[in-house]
């Protein structure tokens, strides 16, 4: 059985805690590796070593650090297929989708090549007589990133890039469900020229996370995962005096106005609802058609598209639309929620409950489901299902539709499909959600903008990637300087007379 340890001081090392977790191949249901779960002592030792390595890295000319990012981009492109294969094998997503996972992380590393410009600071000449004032952006020291299973390349790269380019050392604690890709990323960082110890990948579970939260050397914690854990980490990290940004779960609504292009809306919904088996924080999980007639037309367009979806293992390459979900527990939870939807009176228009794939009966595959006539009191509406299940809530008016999205506890992403610029503009202005699509179903901002949800989808006040990430991973120091004059008076040849 393959054993996955940690990446410490530039080497793969075995865990010493004696605790491990199974890593599955979700397509077959087999255990394919065991990953070490770090103890507090292992974490504390890795942090102490990172703190030593950070000193020289943080003092380095930012352009040299940017060159490491530049080389990392080349290496990520070189190894794209290898990384994607490692992701698909442990996560289950299709091979093209796994390449997208690497690509969207790589774009943030590209952005980090601009670190010298982003770190330049501010300067006021002659703030007073003979006085200059300048603000510097300095690294925090050792920072930590704690990441979820669903993007094992993208989110670790979103954390590592800005943190390292700003001159910090980073402790990355990836998801224990798919640890191989983050370990490979650490190897690529070393090959790109990152000094040993500046990036430590420590695998683990709650014990490792708590060791991060309680470690006095760690100055900041960036987290992505489910909302209860995001809130827990934010509370404990900030109570311990750390800077923290924690991104949580989602329930993303897409509003379909009567004037929308219904084929375009149906195509968008199928991709955004079922891509990656719904295991995306930006997946659309609620369709809100406005008006009964719009709803009827939408359902009519959706059903054949959903029934035609191909579900299968990543080894089928481009021939599958989505793969299995990550664990047997995730599958059981999705099917339990589907049953609750039926029991609470929603109409199951496409029923994937009996889905089974020949030759992969033990895999964690879940068929596509479509619910109609869902109401806000139902569990399938209130809960993040994180599976291939789309719920339709029929709204009588635009105001009712926008009200639904605004009243939901989550505020990660949303979209409106319409040909009416006035409605789209009103929606974008009023909605209390962090990322908005107008005729775009998954509005993930590009690397040079920032990514972050509102309400219970995000805790903390700065977003991920873009300029906010550089603000999060640096602190500002402002210097006021006055130099005595005198040197300009020239040489003195006589002792001064008593004055
Ligand atoms: P998760 O919350 O179970 O795990 C995330 C991380 O927290 C992992 O590293 C895990 O080891 C750790 N963790 C789990 N339980 C813990 C505990 N009790 N104490 C301390 N640490 C713990 O999330 P997941 O299942 O890996 O990922 C899916 C979730 O992430 C979904 O809710 C999804 O919406 C969310 N997500 C959000 C974003 C975003 O940007 N908002 C992006 C991707 C995923």
XYZ file of C-alpha atoms and ligand atoms in Angstrom:
543
model
C 0.000 0.000 0.000
C 1.333 3.432 -0.937
C 2.189 5.525 2.140
C 1.974 9.330 1.908
C 3.839 11.220 4.627
C 4.669 14.916 4.813
C 6.914 17.357 2.927
C 9.285 18.859 5.495
C 12.502 20.803 4.874
C 12.547 19.863 1.199
C 12.009 16.107 1.577
C 9.205 13.574 1.738
C 9.241 12.189 5.277
C 7.158 9.485 6.937
C 4.691 10.465 9.628
C 5.580 9.561 13.207
C 2.202 9.878 14.931
C 1.155 6.298 14.164
C -2.188 7.591 12.844
C -3.205 7.390 9.162
C -6.294 7.877 6.982
C -7.331 5.831 3.954
C -7.198 7.502 0.544
C -9.743 6.009 -1.855
C -10.031 5.638 -5.583
C -13.613 6.916 -5.771
C -14.230 5.207 -9.133
C -13.565 1.712 -7.758
C -14.164 2.262 -4.057
C -10.756 0.715 -3.268
C -8.290 2.096 -0.754
C -5.227 3.050 -2.814
C -3.009 4.766 -0.236
C -2.694 5.734 3.377
C -1.877 9.262 4.390
C -0.146 10.180 7.630
C -2.059 12.306 10.127
C 0.329 14.660 11.872
C 0.555 15.042 15.630
C 0.885 18.395 17.378
C 4.588 17.673 17.976
C 5.203 17.072 14.242
C 3.369 20.269 13.370
C 5.246 22.348 15.927
C 8.624 21.059 14.691
C 7.732 21.838 11.055
C 6.630 25.361 12.019
C 9.863 26.013 13.937
C 11.895 24.938 10.933
C 9.782 27.081 8.579
C 10.369 30.105 10.812
C 14.141 29.683 10.386
C 13.884 29.331 6.609
C 11.586 32.359 6.319
C 14.239 34.829 7.482
C 16.388 34.688 4.349
C 13.398 34.199 2.037
C 11.584 37.230 3.464
C 14.724 39.362 3.138
C 15.257 38.413 -0.500
C 14.750 40.896 -3.316
C 11.082 40.384 -4.351
C 12.102 40.055 -7.985
C 14.092 36.935 -7.132
C 11.073 35.489 -5.382
C 9.001 36.347 -8.452
C 11.458 34.392 -10.599
C 10.649 31.288 -8.542
C 6.982 31.885 -9.413
C 7.923 32.296 -13.077
C 9.696 28.954 -13.097
C 6.827 27.348 -11.192
C 4.447 28.376 -13.981
C 6.668 26.595 -16.498
C 6.832 23.455 -14.364
C 3.071 23.390 -13.741
C 2.529 23.526 -17.483
C 5.150 20.833 -18.030
C 3.540 18.485 -15.467
C -0.100 19.394 -16.105
C -1.097 15.868 -17.160
C 0.717 14.185 -14.277
C -0.901 16.509 -11.744
C -4.322 16.087 -13.330
C -3.988 12.311 -13.236
C -3.132 12.406 -9.520
C -6.175 14.608 -8.891
C -8.595 12.428 -10.855
C -7.311 9.243 -9.234
C -8.015 10.484 -5.699
C -10.810 13.005 -6.218
C -12.696 11.251 -9.030
C -13.255 14.294 -11.272
C -12.865 13.864 -15.033
C -9.424 14.299 -16.552
C -10.281 17.534 -18.467
C -11.826 18.967 -15.297
C -8.701 18.034 -13.297
C -6.596 19.944 -15.819
C -8.878 22.926 -15.248
C -8.176 22.568 -11.507
C -4.427 22.950 -12.189
C -4.997 25.713 -14.748
C -7.000 27.970 -12.409
C -4.298 27.601 -9.756
C -1.513 28.243 -12.235
C -3.159 31.521 -13.257
C -2.769 32.800 -9.694
C 0.937 31.880 -9.786
C 1.163 33.905 -13.023
C -0.385 36.845 -11.183
C 2.179 36.408 -8.382
C 4.992 37.085 -10.852
C 3.879 40.700 -10.428
C 4.670 40.605 -6.694
C 7.446 43.242 -6.845
C 4.935 45.742 -8.195
C 2.235 44.732 -5.691
C 4.653 45.004 -2.751
C 6.048 48.445 -3.661
C 4.361 50.385 -0.887
C 3.686 54.120 -0.746
C 5.841 57.230 -0.430
C 5.134 60.849 0.451
C 7.938 63.262 -0.307
C 8.141 66.239 2.127
C 5.275 65.247 4.384
C 6.654 68.044 6.627
C 9.734 70.283 6.477
C 12.530 67.854 5.614
C 10.281 64.913 6.475
C 9.463 61.954 4.216
C 6.940 59.278 4.982
C 6.786 55.827 3.483
C 4.796 52.642 3.982
C 6.311 49.233 3.458
C 4.511 45.919 2.976
C 6.350 43.323 5.014
C 5.732 39.572 5.180
C 3.967 38.225 8.257
C 6.435 35.389 8.902
C 4.976 31.881 8.981
C 1.416 31.539 7.692
C -0.857 28.521 7.203
C -3.254 27.347 4.499
C -5.902 24.706 5.215
C -7.613 23.449 2.063
C -10.595 21.295 0.997
C -10.765 18.119 -1.075
C -12.587 19.520 -4.083
C -9.740 21.515 -5.708
C -6.499 19.843 -4.619
C -4.354 21.919 -7.012
C -6.198 25.211 -7.392
C -6.809 26.132 -3.779
C -3.359 25.129 -2.447
C -1.868 27.252 -5.279
C -4.176 30.171 -4.389
C -2.780 30.011 -0.863
C 0.880 29.283 -1.657
C 1.413 31.763 -4.471
C 0.617 35.070 -2.749
C 1.928 33.892 0.643
C 5.310 32.814 -0.713
C 5.717 35.643 -3.225
C 5.151 38.080 -0.331
C 8.087 36.558 1.534
C 6.314 34.316 4.031
C 6.944 30.682 4.821
C 3.826 28.541 4.497
C 2.463 25.513 6.283
C -0.011 23.872 3.918
C -2.468 21.411 5.476
C -4.305 19.935 2.481
C -7.357 17.700 2.552
C -6.573 14.193 3.761
C -8.889 12.826 1.022
C -6.599 13.718 -1.912
C -3.104 14.558 -0.623
C -0.984 13.450 -3.619
C -1.308 16.577 -5.752
C -0.325 19.034 -2.970
C 2.786 16.900 -2.283
C 3.685 17.079 -5.981
C 3.194 20.859 -5.911
C 5.742 21.092 -3.097
C 8.256 19.113 -5.165
C 7.691 21.468 -8.093
C 8.254 24.501 -5.837
C 11.604 23.035 -4.825
C 12.515 22.409 -8.461
C 11.501 26.013 -9.232
C 14.064 27.252 -6.697
C 12.103 27.675 -3.479
C 14.509 27.199 -0.546
C 13.860 24.143 1.627
C 11.669 24.745 4.654
C 9.837 27.740 3.171
C 6.924 25.494 2.180
C 6.003 22.585 4.454
C 3.108 20.296 3.528
C 1.782 18.682 6.668
C -0.980 16.150 6.173
C -3.511 15.600 8.885
C -6.941 16.065 10.360
C -8.376 18.054 13.264
C -5.303 17.434 15.436
C -3.008 19.042 12.846
C -5.457 21.916 12.306
C -5.756 22.605 16.023
C -1.955 22.555 16.298
C -1.871 25.288 13.620
C -4.529 27.354 15.380
C -2.712 27.197 18.727
C 0.845 27.691 17.449
C 2.137 31.125 18.483
C 4.596 31.387 15.578
C 1.889 31.149 12.918
C 0.673 34.639 12.124
C -2.190 34.033 9.697
C -4.544 31.232 8.708
C -6.282 30.993 5.339
C -8.971 28.317 5.153
C -11.330 26.954 2.500
C -13.894 24.251 3.290
C -17.347 23.782 4.797
C -19.055 26.559 6.763
C -19.095 24.979 10.250
C -15.335 24.334 10.059
C -14.686 27.784 8.520
C -16.471 29.422 11.424
C -14.660 27.260 13.974
C -11.247 28.029 12.475
C -11.981 31.743 12.147
C -13.093 31.978 15.788
C -10.173 30.033 17.229
C -7.513 31.606 15.007
C -8.662 35.164 15.718
C -9.096 34.440 19.444
C -5.434 33.406 19.375
C -4.498 36.741 17.783
C -3.992 35.489 14.228
C -5.130 37.129 11.044
C -7.687 34.830 9.411
C -9.783 34.465 6.271
C -12.072 31.440 6.049
C -14.223 30.592 3.041
C -17.168 28.250 3.517
C -20.024 26.466 1.804
C -22.559 27.669 -0.723
C -26.031 27.353 -2.191
C -25.829 29.224 -5.458
C -29.051 30.388 -7.105
C -29.481 31.009 -10.820
C -32.433 33.188 -11.746
C -33.964 32.587 -15.157
C -36.072 35.497 -16.387
C -38.920 34.946 -18.864
C -36.924 36.687 -21.626
C -33.830 34.473 -21.235
C -32.570 32.353 -24.094
C -33.908 29.077 -22.688
C -31.494 26.790 -24.567
C -28.550 28.827 -23.350
C -29.919 28.823 -19.780
C -30.532 25.054 -19.828
C -27.028 24.323 -21.168
C -25.518 26.612 -18.541
C -27.508 24.981 -15.737
C -26.517 21.466 -16.731
C -22.801 22.355 -16.819
C -22.917 24.397 -13.616
C -25.184 22.001 -11.723
C -23.648 18.658 -12.606
C -20.031 19.421 -13.571
C -17.588 17.827 -11.101
C -20.637 15.907 -9.762
C -21.776 19.154 -8.114
C -18.711 19.179 -5.847
C -17.879 22.833 -6.486
C -18.471 25.765 -4.171
C -19.529 27.716 -7.267
C -21.888 24.992 -8.588
C -25.418 26.152 -9.254
C -27.635 24.085 -6.983
C -30.869 26.088 -7.189
C -32.611 27.154 -10.411
C -35.178 29.915 -9.933
C -37.324 30.367 -13.050
C -39.553 33.442 -12.890
C -43.157 32.613 -13.771
C -44.906 29.265 -14.294
C -44.514 29.396 -18.052
C -40.744 30.016 -17.794
C -40.487 27.141 -15.316
C -42.370 24.732 -17.592
C -40.190 25.658 -20.578
C -37.025 25.327 -18.524
C -37.901 21.895 -17.117
C -38.800 20.701 -20.612
C -35.350 21.760 -21.864
C -33.484 20.424 -18.826
C -34.848 16.883 -18.595
C -33.449 15.451 -21.861
C -30.101 17.179 -21.280
C -29.797 15.728 -17.776
C -30.905 12.269 -18.856
C -28.189 12.306 -21.525
C -25.363 13.035 -19.064
C -22.586 10.445 -19.080
C -21.263 9.420 -15.697
C -18.072 7.381 -15.442
C -14.453 7.036 -14.336
C -11.780 9.573 -15.277
C -10.011 6.931 -17.338
C -12.741 7.464 -19.961
C -11.202 10.892 -20.684
C -13.481 13.213 -22.646
C -16.244 10.611 -22.855
C -17.680 11.369 -19.410
C -19.433 14.472 -18.102
C -18.831 13.817 -14.437
C -17.269 11.193 -12.187
C -17.982 9.719 -8.771
C -18.240 11.743 -5.568
C -15.311 11.666 -3.188
C -16.273 9.101 -0.525
C -18.946 6.533 0.337
C -20.024 8.864 3.167
C -20.519 11.754 0.711
C -22.614 9.477 -1.521
C -24.762 8.297 1.410
C -25.320 11.903 2.522
C -26.433 12.997 -0.963
C -28.869 10.078 -1.292
C -30.231 10.758 2.212
C -30.954 14.365 1.222
C -32.626 13.219 -2.013
C -34.913 10.963 0.050
C -35.718 13.879 2.347
C -36.681 15.972 -0.688
C -39.109 13.291 -1.846
C -40.505 12.852 1.675
C -40.981 16.618 2.095
C -42.996 16.868 -1.128
C -40.606 18.034 -3.863
C -41.167 16.554 -7.326
C -38.244 14.335 -8.414
C -38.341 14.881 -12.178
C -35.060 13.104 -12.951
C -34.419 10.256 -10.518
C -30.822 9.034 -10.320
C -31.266 6.972 -7.167
C -30.864 3.600 -8.879
C -27.806 4.612 -10.894
C -25.146 1.919 -11.091
C -22.192 1.607 -13.446
C -21.302 -1.816 -14.776
C -17.827 -2.836 -13.658
C -17.738 -0.046 -11.051
C -20.456 -1.187 -8.677
C -18.326 -0.356 -5.627
C -17.444 3.126 -6.875
C -19.002 6.228 -5.316
C -21.071 7.167 -8.366
C -24.305 9.102 -7.926
C -26.739 9.597 -10.810
C -28.007 13.047 -11.788
C -31.150 14.271 -10.014
C -33.519 17.131 -10.819
C -36.133 18.377 -8.385
C -39.029 20.661 -9.305
C -41.414 22.545 -6.984
C -38.886 22.791 -4.157
C -39.866 25.216 -1.374
C -37.599 27.173 1.002
C -38.614 25.146 4.061
C -37.233 21.875 2.621
C -33.882 20.438 3.714
C -32.727 20.101 0.087
C -33.108 23.887 -0.228
C -31.541 24.864 3.063
C -28.553 22.477 2.956
C -25.499 22.414 0.708
C -25.856 18.973 -0.932
C -22.497 18.999 -2.771
C -23.671 16.382 -5.266
C -25.309 16.116 -8.709
C -28.678 17.384 -7.509
C -30.351 20.491 -8.903
C -33.403 21.974 -7.175
C -35.946 24.165 -8.952
C -37.816 26.768 -6.925
C -40.556 28.461 -8.952
C -40.842 32.189 -8.266
C -43.873 34.252 -9.225
C -41.890 37.457 -9.829
C -38.383 38.883 -10.136
C -38.733 40.373 -6.637
C -39.582 36.969 -5.183
C -36.623 35.402 -7.025
C -34.045 37.937 -5.845
C -35.546 37.753 -2.338
C -34.906 33.988 -2.214
C -31.225 34.400 -3.032
C -30.909 37.311 -0.616
C -32.577 35.489 2.283
C -30.462 32.332 1.951
C -27.763 31.953 4.600
C -25.038 31.430 1.990
C -23.723 34.138 -0.323
C -20.936 32.693 -2.441
C -22.074 32.962 -6.068
C -25.216 33.638 -8.066
C -26.325 34.256 -11.647
C -29.126 35.826 -13.627
C -30.051 34.810 -17.158
C -31.913 37.521 -19.022
C -31.831 39.751 -22.102
C -32.947 42.741 -20.025
C -30.004 44.969 -19.095
C -32.060 46.872 -16.542
C -32.974 43.700 -14.631
C -29.377 42.451 -14.797
C -28.032 45.761 -13.530
C -30.540 45.925 -10.699
C -29.674 42.343 -9.732
C -25.916 42.988 -9.694
C -26.365 46.123 -7.583
C -28.802 44.814 -4.979
C -27.789 41.205 -4.441
C -25.952 40.451 -1.157
C -23.702 37.801 -2.685
C -19.967 38.031 -3.418
C -19.707 36.781 -7.025
C -22.352 37.514 -9.631
C -22.800 36.168 -13.146
C -24.863 37.845 -15.842
C -25.625 35.131 -18.389
C -22.539 33.406 -16.916
C -23.419 30.479 -14.640
C -20.141 30.032 -12.714
C -18.716 33.535 -12.277
C -15.317 32.586 -10.842
C -13.229 35.783 -11.008
C -9.894 35.620 -12.798
C -6.617 35.666 -10.856
C -6.176 39.454 -10.921
C -9.616 40.070 -9.383
C -10.502 38.606 -6.006
C -12.580 35.591 -5.024
C -14.807 35.516 -1.961
C -18.336 34.944 -0.759
C -20.570 36.965 1.557
C -22.805 35.999 4.482
C -21.978 32.521 5.854
C -19.822 31.696 2.822
C -16.907 33.798 4.073
C -15.459 34.876 7.424
C -12.851 37.631 7.521
C -12.546 40.775 5.483
C -10.140 40.179 2.601
C -10.700 37.921 -0.390
C -8.562 35.232 -1.982
C -6.133 35.956 -4.831
C -5.859 39.283 -6.673
C -4.541 42.316 -4.755
C -6.441 41.329 -1.581
C -4.244 38.239 -1.179
C -1.120 40.411 -1.053
C -2.786 42.602 1.573
C -3.717 39.528 3.600
C -0.201 38.068 3.569
C 1.641 41.304 4.371
C 1.399 43.963 7.027
C 2.020 47.616 6.601
C 4.750 49.482 8.413
C 4.869 53.247 8.037
C 8.117 55.139 8.525
C 8.391 58.883 9.149
C 11.978 60.064 8.483
C 13.759 63.350 9.119
C 17.484 63.723 8.493
C 19.379 66.569 10.212
C 20.804 69.056 7.791
C 24.414 70.162 8.032
C 26.343 68.138 5.575
C 25.653 70.694 2.878
C 27.484 73.481 4.823
C 30.895 72.251 3.661
C 34.123 71.865 5.617
C 34.857 74.033 8.693
C 38.448 75.250 9.037
C 38.212 77.159 12.287
C 37.003 76.295 15.723
C 33.699 77.969 16.221
C 33.780 80.961 18.548
C 31.698 80.712 21.692
C 28.163 81.875 20.929
P -14.180 20.319 5.157
O -14.651 21.501 5.914
O -14.664 18.976 5.593
O -12.569 20.218 5.191
C -11.764 21.310 4.851
C -10.460 21.224 5.623
O -10.743 21.289 7.020
C -9.690 19.939 5.391
O -8.320 20.229 5.288
C -9.997 19.115 6.627
O -8.946 18.256 6.982
C -10.207 20.162 7.706
N -11.172 19.745 8.721
C -12.253 18.936 8.546
N -12.905 18.776 9.709
C -12.244 19.499 10.642
C -12.442 19.723 12.036
N -13.459 19.188 12.700
N -11.571 20.531 12.674
C -10.534 21.089 12.028
N -10.304 20.893 10.704
C -11.142 20.108 10.018
O -14.524 20.577 3.618
P -14.363 19.589 2.394
O -15.418 18.540 2.481
O -12.964 19.172 2.217
O -14.690 20.578 1.166
C -15.988 20.850 0.721
C -16.525 22.139 1.295
O -15.648 23.221 0.944
C -17.865 22.541 0.721
O -18.665 23.049 1.755
C -17.540 23.626 -0.285
O -18.583 24.527 -0.558
C -16.409 24.297 0.394
N -15.596 25.064 -0.538
C -15.662 26.431 -0.463
C -14.936 27.208 -1.341
C -14.980 28.705 -1.268
O -14.110 29.360 -1.836
N -15.953 29.284 -0.591
C -14.125 26.599 -2.308
C -14.070 25.204 -2.352
C -14.807 24.452 -1.447
